[in-house]
Short mmCIF file of C-alpha atoms in Angstrom, two decimals:
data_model
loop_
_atom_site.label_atom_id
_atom_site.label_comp_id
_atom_site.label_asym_id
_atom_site.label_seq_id
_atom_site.Cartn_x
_atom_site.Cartn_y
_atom_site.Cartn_z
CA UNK S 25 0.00 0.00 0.00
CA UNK S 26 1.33 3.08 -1.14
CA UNK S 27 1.96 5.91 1.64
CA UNK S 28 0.39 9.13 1.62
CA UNK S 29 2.31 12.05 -0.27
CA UNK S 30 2.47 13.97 2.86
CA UNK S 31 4.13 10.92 4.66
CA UNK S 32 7.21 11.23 2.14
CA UNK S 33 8.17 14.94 2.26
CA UNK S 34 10.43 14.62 5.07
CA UNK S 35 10.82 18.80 5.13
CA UNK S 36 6.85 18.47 5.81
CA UNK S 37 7.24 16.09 8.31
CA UNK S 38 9.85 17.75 10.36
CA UNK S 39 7.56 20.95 9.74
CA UNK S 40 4.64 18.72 10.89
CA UNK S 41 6.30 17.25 14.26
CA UNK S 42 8.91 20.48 15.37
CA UNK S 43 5.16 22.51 15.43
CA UNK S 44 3.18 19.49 17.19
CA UNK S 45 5.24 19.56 19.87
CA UNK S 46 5.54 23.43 19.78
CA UNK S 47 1.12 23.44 19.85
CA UNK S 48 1.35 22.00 23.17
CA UNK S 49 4.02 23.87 24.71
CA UNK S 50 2.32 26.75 24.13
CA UNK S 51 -0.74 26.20 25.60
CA UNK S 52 1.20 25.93 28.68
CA UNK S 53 2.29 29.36 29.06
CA UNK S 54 -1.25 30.80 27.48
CA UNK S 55 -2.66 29.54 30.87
CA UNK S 56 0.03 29.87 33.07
CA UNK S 57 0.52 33.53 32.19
CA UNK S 58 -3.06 34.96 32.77
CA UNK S 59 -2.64 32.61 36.13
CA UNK S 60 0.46 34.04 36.98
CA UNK S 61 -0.69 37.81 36.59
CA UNK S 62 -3.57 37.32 38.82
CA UNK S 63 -1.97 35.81 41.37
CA UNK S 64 0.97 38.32 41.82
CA UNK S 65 -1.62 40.71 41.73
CA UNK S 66 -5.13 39.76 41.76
CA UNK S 67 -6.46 42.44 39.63
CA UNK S 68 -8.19 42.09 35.63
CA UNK S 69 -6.46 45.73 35.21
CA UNK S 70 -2.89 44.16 35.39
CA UNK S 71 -3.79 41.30 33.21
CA UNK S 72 -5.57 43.51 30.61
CA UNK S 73 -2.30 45.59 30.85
CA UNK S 74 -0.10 42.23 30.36
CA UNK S 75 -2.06 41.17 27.28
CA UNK S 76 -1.68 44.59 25.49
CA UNK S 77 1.67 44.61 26.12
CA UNK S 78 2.20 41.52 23.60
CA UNK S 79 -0.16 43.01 21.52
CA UNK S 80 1.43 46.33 21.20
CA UNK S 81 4.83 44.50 19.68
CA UNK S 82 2.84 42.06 17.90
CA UNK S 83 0.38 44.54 16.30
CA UNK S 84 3.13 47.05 15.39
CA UNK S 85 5.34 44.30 13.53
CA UNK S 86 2.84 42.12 12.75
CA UNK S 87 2.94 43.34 9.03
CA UNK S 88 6.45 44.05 8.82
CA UNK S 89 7.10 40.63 9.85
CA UNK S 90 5.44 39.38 6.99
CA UNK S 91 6.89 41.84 4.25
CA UNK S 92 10.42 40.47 6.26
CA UNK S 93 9.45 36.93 5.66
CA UNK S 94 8.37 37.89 1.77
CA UNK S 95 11.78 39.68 1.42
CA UNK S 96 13.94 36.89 3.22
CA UNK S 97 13.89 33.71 4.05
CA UNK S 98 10.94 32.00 5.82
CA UNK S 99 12.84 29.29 7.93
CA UNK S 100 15.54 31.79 8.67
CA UNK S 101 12.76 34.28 10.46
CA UNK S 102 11.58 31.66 12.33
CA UNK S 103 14.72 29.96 13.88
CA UNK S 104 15.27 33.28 15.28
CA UNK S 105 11.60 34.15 16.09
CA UNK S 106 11.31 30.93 17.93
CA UNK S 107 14.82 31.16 19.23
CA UNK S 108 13.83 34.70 21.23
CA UNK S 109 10.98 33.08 22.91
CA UNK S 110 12.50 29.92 23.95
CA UNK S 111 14.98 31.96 25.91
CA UNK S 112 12.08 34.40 26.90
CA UNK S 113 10.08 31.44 28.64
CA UNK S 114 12.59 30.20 30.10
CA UNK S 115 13.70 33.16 31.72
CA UNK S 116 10.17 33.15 32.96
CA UNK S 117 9.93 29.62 34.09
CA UNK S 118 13.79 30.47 36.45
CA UNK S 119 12.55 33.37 37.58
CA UNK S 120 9.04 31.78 38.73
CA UNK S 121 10.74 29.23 40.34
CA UNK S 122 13.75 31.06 42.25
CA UNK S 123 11.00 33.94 43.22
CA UNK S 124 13.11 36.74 41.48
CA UNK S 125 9.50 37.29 39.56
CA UNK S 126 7.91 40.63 39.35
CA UNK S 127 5.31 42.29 37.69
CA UNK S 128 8.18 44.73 35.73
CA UNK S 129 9.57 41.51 34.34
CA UNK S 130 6.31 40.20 33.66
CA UNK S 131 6.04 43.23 31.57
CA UNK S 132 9.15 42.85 29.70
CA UNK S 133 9.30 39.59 28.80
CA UNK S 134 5.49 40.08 27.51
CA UNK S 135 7.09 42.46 25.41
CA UNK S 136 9.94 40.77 24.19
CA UNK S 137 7.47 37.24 23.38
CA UNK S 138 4.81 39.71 21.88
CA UNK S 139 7.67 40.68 19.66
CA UNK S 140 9.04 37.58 18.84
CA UNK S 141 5.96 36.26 17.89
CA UNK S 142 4.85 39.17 15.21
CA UNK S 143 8.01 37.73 13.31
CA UNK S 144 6.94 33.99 13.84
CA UNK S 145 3.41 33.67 12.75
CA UNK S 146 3.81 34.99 9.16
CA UNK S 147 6.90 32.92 9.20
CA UNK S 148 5.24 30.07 9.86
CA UNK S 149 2.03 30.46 7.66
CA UNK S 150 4.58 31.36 5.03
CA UNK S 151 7.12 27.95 4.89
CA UNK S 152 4.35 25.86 5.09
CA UNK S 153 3.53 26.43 1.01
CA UNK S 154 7.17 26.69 0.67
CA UNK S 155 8.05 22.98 1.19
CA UNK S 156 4.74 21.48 -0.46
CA UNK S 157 3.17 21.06 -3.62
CA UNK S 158 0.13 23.82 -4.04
CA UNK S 159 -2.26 20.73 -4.63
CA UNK S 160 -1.53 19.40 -1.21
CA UNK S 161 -2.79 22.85 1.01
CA UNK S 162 -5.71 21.74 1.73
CA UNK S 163 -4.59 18.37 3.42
CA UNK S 164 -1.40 19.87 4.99
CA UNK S 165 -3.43 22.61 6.72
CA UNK S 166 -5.92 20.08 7.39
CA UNK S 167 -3.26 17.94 9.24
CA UNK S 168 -1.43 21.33 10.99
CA UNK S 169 -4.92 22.46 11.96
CA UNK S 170 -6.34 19.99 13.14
CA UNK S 171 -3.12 19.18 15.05
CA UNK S 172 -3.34 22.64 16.55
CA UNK S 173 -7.00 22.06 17.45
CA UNK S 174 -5.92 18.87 19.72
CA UNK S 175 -3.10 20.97 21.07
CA UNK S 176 -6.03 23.12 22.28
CA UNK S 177 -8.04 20.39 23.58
CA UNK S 178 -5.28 18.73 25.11
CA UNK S 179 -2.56 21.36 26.47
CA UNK S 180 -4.82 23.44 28.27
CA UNK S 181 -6.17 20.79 30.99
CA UNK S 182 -2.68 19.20 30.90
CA UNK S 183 -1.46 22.80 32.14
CA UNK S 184 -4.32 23.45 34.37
CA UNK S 185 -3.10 20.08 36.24
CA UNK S 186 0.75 20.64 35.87
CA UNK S 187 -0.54 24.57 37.73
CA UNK S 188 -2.78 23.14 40.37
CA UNK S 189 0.03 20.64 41.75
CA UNK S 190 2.07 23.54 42.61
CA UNK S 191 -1.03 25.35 44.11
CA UNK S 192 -0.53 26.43 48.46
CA UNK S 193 2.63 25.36 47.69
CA UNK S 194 4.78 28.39 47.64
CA UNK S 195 8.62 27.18 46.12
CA UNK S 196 11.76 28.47 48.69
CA UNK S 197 12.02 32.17 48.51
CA UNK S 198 9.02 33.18 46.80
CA UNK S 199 5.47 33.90 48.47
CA UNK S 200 3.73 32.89 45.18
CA UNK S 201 0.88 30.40 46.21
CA UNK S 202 1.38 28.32 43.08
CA UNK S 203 5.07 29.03 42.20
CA UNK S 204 5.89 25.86 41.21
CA UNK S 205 2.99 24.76 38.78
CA UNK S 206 3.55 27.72 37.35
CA UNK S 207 7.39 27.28 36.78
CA UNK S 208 6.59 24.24 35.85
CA UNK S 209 4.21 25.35 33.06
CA UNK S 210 6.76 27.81 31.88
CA UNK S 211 9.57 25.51 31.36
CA UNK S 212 7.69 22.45 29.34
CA UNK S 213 7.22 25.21 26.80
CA UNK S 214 10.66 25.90 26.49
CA UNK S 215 11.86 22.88 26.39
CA UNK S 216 9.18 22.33 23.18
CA UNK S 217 10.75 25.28 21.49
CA UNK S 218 14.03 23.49 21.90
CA UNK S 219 12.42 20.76 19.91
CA UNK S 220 10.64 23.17 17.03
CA UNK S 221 14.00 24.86 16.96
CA UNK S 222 15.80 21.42 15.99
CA UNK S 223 13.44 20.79 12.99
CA UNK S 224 13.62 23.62 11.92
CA UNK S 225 17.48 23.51 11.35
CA UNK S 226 16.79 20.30 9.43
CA UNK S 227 14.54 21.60 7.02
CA UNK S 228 16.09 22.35 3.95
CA UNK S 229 13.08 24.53 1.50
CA UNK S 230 14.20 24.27 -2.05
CA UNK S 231 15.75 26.21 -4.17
CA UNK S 232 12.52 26.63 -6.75
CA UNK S 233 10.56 27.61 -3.12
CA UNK S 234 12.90 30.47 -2.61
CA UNK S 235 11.91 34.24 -3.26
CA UNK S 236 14.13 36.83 -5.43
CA UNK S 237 15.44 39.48 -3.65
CA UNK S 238 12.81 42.84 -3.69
CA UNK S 239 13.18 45.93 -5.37
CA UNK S 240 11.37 47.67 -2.44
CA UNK S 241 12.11 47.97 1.00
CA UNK S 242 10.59 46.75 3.93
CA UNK S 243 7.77 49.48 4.40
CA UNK S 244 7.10 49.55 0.58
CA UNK S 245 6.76 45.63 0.69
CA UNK S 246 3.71 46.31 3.62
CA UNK S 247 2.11 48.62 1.50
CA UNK S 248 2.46 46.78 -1.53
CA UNK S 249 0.49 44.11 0.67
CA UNK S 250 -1.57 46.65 1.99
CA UNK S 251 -2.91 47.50 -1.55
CA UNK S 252 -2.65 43.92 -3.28
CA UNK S 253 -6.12 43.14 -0.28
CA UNK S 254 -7.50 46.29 -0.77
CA UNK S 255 -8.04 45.60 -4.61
CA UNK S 256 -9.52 41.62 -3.86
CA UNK S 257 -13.28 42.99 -2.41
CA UNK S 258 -13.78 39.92 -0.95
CA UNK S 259 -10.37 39.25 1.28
CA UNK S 260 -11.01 43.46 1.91
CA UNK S 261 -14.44 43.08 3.45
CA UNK S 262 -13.34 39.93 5.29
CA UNK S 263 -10.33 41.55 6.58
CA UNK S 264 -12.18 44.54 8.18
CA UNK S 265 -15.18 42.25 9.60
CA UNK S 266 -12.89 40.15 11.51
CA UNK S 267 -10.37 43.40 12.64
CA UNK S 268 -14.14 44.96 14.15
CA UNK S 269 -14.55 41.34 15.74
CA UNK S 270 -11.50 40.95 17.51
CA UNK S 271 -11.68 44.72 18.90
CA UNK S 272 -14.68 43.88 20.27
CA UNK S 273 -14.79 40.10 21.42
CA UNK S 274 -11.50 38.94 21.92
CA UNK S 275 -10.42 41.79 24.76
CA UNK S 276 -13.20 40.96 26.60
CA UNK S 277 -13.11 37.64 26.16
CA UNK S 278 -9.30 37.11 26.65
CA UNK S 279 -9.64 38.92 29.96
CA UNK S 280 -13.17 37.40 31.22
CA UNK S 281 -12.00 34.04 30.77
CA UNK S 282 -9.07 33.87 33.41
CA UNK S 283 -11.38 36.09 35.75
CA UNK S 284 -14.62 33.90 35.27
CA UNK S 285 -12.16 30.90 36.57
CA UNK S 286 -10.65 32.92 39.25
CA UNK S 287 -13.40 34.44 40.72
CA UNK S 288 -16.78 31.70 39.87
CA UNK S 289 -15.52 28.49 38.82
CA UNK S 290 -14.84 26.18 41.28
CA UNK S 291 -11.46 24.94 41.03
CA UNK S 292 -9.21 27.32 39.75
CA UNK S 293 -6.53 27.09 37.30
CA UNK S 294 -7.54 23.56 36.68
CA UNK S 295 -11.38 24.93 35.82
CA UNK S 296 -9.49 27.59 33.35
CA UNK S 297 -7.23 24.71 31.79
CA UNK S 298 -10.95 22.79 31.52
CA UNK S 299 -12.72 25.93 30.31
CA UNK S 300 -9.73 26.28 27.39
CA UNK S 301 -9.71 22.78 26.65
CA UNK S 302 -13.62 22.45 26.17
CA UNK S 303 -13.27 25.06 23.42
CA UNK S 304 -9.79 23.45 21.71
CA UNK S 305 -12.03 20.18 21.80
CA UNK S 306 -14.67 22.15 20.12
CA UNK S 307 -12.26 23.47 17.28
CA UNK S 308 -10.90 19.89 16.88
CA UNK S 309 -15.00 18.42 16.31
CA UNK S 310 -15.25 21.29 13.73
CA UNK S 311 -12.32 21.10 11.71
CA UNK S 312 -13.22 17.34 11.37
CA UNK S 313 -16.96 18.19 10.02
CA UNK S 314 -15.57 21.27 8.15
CA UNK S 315 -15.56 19.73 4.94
CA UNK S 316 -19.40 17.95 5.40
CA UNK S 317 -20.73 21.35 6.50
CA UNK S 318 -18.93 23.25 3.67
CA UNK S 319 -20.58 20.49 1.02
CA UNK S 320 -23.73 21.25 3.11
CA UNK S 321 -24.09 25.04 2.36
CA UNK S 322 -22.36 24.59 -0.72
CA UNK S 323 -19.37 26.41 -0.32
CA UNK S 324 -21.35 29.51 0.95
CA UNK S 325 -18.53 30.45 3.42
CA UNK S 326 -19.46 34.25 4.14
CA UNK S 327 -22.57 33.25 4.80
CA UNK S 328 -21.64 30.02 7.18
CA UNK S 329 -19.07 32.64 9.02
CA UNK S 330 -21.56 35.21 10.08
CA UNK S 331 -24.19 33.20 11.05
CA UNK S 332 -21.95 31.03 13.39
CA UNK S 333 -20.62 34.32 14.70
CA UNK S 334 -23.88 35.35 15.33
CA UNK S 335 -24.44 32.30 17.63
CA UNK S 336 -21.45 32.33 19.08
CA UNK S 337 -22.26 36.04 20.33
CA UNK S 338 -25.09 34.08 22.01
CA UNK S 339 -23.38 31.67 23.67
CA UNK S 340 -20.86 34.68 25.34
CA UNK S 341 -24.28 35.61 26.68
CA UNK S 342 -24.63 32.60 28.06
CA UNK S 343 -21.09 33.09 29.95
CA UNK S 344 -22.83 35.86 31.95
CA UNK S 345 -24.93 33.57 34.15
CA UNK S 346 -22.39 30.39 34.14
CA UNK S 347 -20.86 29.12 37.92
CA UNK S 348 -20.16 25.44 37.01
CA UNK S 349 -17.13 24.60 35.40
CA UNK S 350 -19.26 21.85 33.47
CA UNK S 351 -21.74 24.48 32.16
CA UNK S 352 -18.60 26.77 30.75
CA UNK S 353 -16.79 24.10 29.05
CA UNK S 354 -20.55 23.26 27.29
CA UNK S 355 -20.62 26.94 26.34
CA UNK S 356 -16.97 27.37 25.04
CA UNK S 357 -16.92 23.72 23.23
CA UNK S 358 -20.15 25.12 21.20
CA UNK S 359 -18.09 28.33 20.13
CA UNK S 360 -14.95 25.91 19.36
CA UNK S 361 -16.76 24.01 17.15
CA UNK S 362 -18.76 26.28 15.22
CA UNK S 363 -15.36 28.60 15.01
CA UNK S 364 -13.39 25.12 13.66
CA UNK S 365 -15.44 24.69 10.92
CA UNK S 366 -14.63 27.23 8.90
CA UNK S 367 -11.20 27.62 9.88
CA UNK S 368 -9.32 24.96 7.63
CA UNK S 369 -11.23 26.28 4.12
CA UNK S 370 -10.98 29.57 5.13
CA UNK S 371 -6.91 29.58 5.62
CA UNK S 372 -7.03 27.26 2.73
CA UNK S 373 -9.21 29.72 0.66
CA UNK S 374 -6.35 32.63 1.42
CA UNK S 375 -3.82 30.50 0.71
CA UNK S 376 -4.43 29.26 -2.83
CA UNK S 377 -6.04 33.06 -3.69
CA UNK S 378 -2.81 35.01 -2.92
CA UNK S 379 0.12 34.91 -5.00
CA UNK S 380 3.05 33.12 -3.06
CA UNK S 381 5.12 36.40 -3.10
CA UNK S 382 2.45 38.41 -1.64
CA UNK S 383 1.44 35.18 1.16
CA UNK S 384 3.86 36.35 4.17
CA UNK S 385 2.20 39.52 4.09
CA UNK S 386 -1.43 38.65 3.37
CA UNK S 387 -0.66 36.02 6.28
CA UNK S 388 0.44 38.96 8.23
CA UNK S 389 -2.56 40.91 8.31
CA UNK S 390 -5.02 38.19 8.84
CA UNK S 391 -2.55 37.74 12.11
CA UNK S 392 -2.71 41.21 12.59
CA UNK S 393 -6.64 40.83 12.94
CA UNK S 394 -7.05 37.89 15.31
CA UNK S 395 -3.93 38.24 17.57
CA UNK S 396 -2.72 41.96 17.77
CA UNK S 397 -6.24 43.80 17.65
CA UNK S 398 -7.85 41.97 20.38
CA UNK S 399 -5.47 41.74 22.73
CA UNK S 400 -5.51 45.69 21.98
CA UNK S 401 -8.65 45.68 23.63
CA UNK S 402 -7.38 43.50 26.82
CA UNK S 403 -6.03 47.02 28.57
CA UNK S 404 -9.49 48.32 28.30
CA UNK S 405 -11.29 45.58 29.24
CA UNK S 406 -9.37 45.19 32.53
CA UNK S 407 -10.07 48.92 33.81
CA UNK S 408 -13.72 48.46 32.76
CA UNK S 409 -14.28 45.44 35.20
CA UNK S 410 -13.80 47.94 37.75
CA UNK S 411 -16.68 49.40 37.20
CA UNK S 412 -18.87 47.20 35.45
CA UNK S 413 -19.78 43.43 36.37
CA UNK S 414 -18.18 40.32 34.99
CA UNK S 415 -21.54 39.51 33.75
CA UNK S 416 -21.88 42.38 31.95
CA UNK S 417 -19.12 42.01 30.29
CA UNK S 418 -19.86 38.67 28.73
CA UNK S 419 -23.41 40.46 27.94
CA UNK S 420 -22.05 43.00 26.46
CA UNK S 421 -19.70 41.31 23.80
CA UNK S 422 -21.69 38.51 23.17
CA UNK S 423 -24.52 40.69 21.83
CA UNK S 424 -22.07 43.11 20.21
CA UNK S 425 -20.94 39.83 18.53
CA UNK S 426 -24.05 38.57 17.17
CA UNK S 427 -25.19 42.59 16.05
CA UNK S 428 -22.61 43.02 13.81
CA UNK S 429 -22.49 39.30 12.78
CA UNK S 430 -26.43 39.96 11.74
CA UNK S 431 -25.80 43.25 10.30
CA UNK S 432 -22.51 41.84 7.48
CA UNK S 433 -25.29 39.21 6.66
CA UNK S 434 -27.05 42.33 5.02
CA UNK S 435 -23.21 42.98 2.77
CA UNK S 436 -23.04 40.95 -0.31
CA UNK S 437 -19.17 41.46 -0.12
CA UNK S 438 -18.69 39.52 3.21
CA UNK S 439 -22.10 37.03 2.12
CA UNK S 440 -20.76 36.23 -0.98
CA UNK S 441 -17.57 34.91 -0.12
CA UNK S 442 -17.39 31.56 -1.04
CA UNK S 443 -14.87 28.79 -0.21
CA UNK S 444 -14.22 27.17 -3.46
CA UNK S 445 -13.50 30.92 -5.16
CA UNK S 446 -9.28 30.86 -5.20
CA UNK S 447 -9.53 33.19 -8.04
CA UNK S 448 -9.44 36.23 -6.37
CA UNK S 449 -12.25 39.08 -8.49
CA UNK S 450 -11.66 42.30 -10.31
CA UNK S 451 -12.17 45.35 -7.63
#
């Protein structure tokens, strides 16, 4: 029997397993951190403050990383990318552990991973089509996604546990209740950039893969980018509907979530590593069906995007009035899975419709979107619970979610978009 394509690119599979392990190690330190924050200081203003400090790196370079990945070399970018936060984490994971931690370190080494990372997601997005064949996308971003999705299900109650063994436990020196889960945390996901780092020095991206060296510099390169989505109507409109979406939702919710487990749930960091895990599970169940449901509405993805948004608005709602852990992992598993179906045609859609030299930076901005605007939001969000309720919160961006989800229904630009179109239109 004749093994799968994928199975023989050995750059793909050292791609494939140097990321798998990297998946999980993060989800270590995207629970341990929030943890951390609130426990050296127990307040949602601090941890908003935290968040937008990555964000503020990650926004800012966020498209320069990508025209740097379009003008270099892919791999290069992210051996050093991943390089800086390996060393970052672990600074954080000997510093938990000794007690030398503070919240001015917290800051900077949320600013030195925030900037690591604007250079490492286009990076990544962009070596993936570097070291396949374009007919094989859709399966290898099947295979990384839904790899990523069990990395989600997985990681965060495996880091919720490795936390809550190290909870009343304060390590020698340090007053921190849960020190040592937390150190703990921080220095598995080192150690699995150590791993990513060593396939990555193995892959070797051929020579027909590699990009010619740019007329333009840097800045020219973003705004070539810049212009190259603003003259495809349909990436445009879907660009700005998910940069209103992640103002919006994903401060709130990247700041309710660690407060809802801190202050309601009934077992802690393990609840939050549940909570997290329910909606990685979620993703996983929906990249699996993605395919079926696509078939099922025909390829009508605009259409299939906003009306999940629209209920997944609802089920924020739902957040408001939530005190079990059980009940919040029901909630966040429904907005996993209806958020996982679209994901693997949508990245898949992008992919094929943007030219390869224009990919790191198209990549870029769709990064810039999801992971630099909302965490924008975080600072905001964390001075607001002062004076507002948690509930309110969750009421308030849930139905903010599903208002503008309803109102792009009424845009044929975001309604049309359909999964099967890699052509991209004339503006």
């Amino acid at each position: 029997m004749s093994r799968h394509p994928l199975a023989t690119n050995t750059n793909f599979r050292l791609l494939f397993g140097g990321s798998t392990v990297s998946m999980f190690g993060d989800q270590f330190t995207l629970v341990a951190l929030p943890w951390l924050v609130l426990k050296l200081t127990g307040d949602p203003g601090a941890l908003g403050l935290v968040l937008a400090t990555m964000a503020v790196p990650r926004a800012v370079f966020m498209l320069i990383g990508g025209a740097v990945v379009d003008r270099f070399s892919a791999r290069a970018v992210l051996l050093l990318a991943r390089t800086a936060n390996a060393v970052m984490v672990a600074a954080l994971a000997a510093m938990v552990l000794t007690g030398a931690i503070s919240m001015p370190w917290v800051y900077v080494l949320a600013l030195g991973i925030g900037l690591a990372t604007a250079f490492a997601y286009p990076a990544s997005s962009a070596l993936l089509p570097a070291v396949i064949e374009p007919q094989q996308l859709a399966q290898a971003n099947g295979a990384m996604m839904g790899m990523r999705q069990l990395s989600m299900f997985i990681g965060p109650a495996l880091a919720g546990v490795v936390i809550g063994t190290g909870a009343h436990a304060p390590t020698a020196g340090s007053a921190l209740a849960d020190a040592r889960g937390l150190g703990w945390a921080f220095a598995i996901d080192a150690a699995s950039f150590g791993a990513s780092l060593l396939s990555l020095a193995l892959i070797r991206v051929p020579a027909a893969a590699k990009r010619a060296p740019s007329q333009h510099g840097v800045f020219g390169q973003v705004l070539g980018g810049l212009r190259g989505i603003a003259a495809d109507p349909p990436l445009r409109a879907f660009m700005l509907y998910a940069a209103v979406v992640s103002l919006f939702v994903g401060g709130p919710t990247q700041v309710g979530l660690p407060v809802l487990a801190d202050m309601r749930l009934d077992h802690g960091a393990t609840s939050l590593g549940i909570v997290m895990a329910a909606s990685g599970g979620g993703m996983l169940l929906g990249g699996l069906f993605s395919g079926a449901v696509a078939k099922l509405v025909r390829g009508h993805l605009g259409a299939m995007i906003l009306s999940f948004d629209a209920c997944i608005g609802l089920a924020l709602v739902g957040l408001a009035g939530v005190h079990s852990t059980v009940l919040a992992a029901v909630l966040l598993g429904l907005t996993g899975l209806l958020g996982g179906i679209v994901q693997i045609t949508l990245v898949s859609w992008i992919q094929r419709r943007v030219p390869r030299e224009m990919l790191g930076r198209t990549m870029s901005v769709l990064m810039f979107t999801f992971l630099g605007l909302g965490p924008l939001s975080a600072a905001g969000v964390g001075a607001l619970l002062k004076v507002i309720s948690l509930p309110a919160l969750f009421v308030a961006a849930g139905l903010t979610l599903t208002a503008i989800a309803l109102g792009c229904l009424t845009s044929p630009a975001l309604r049309g978009i359909r999964a099967q179109d890699a052509v991209p239109q004339v503006a």
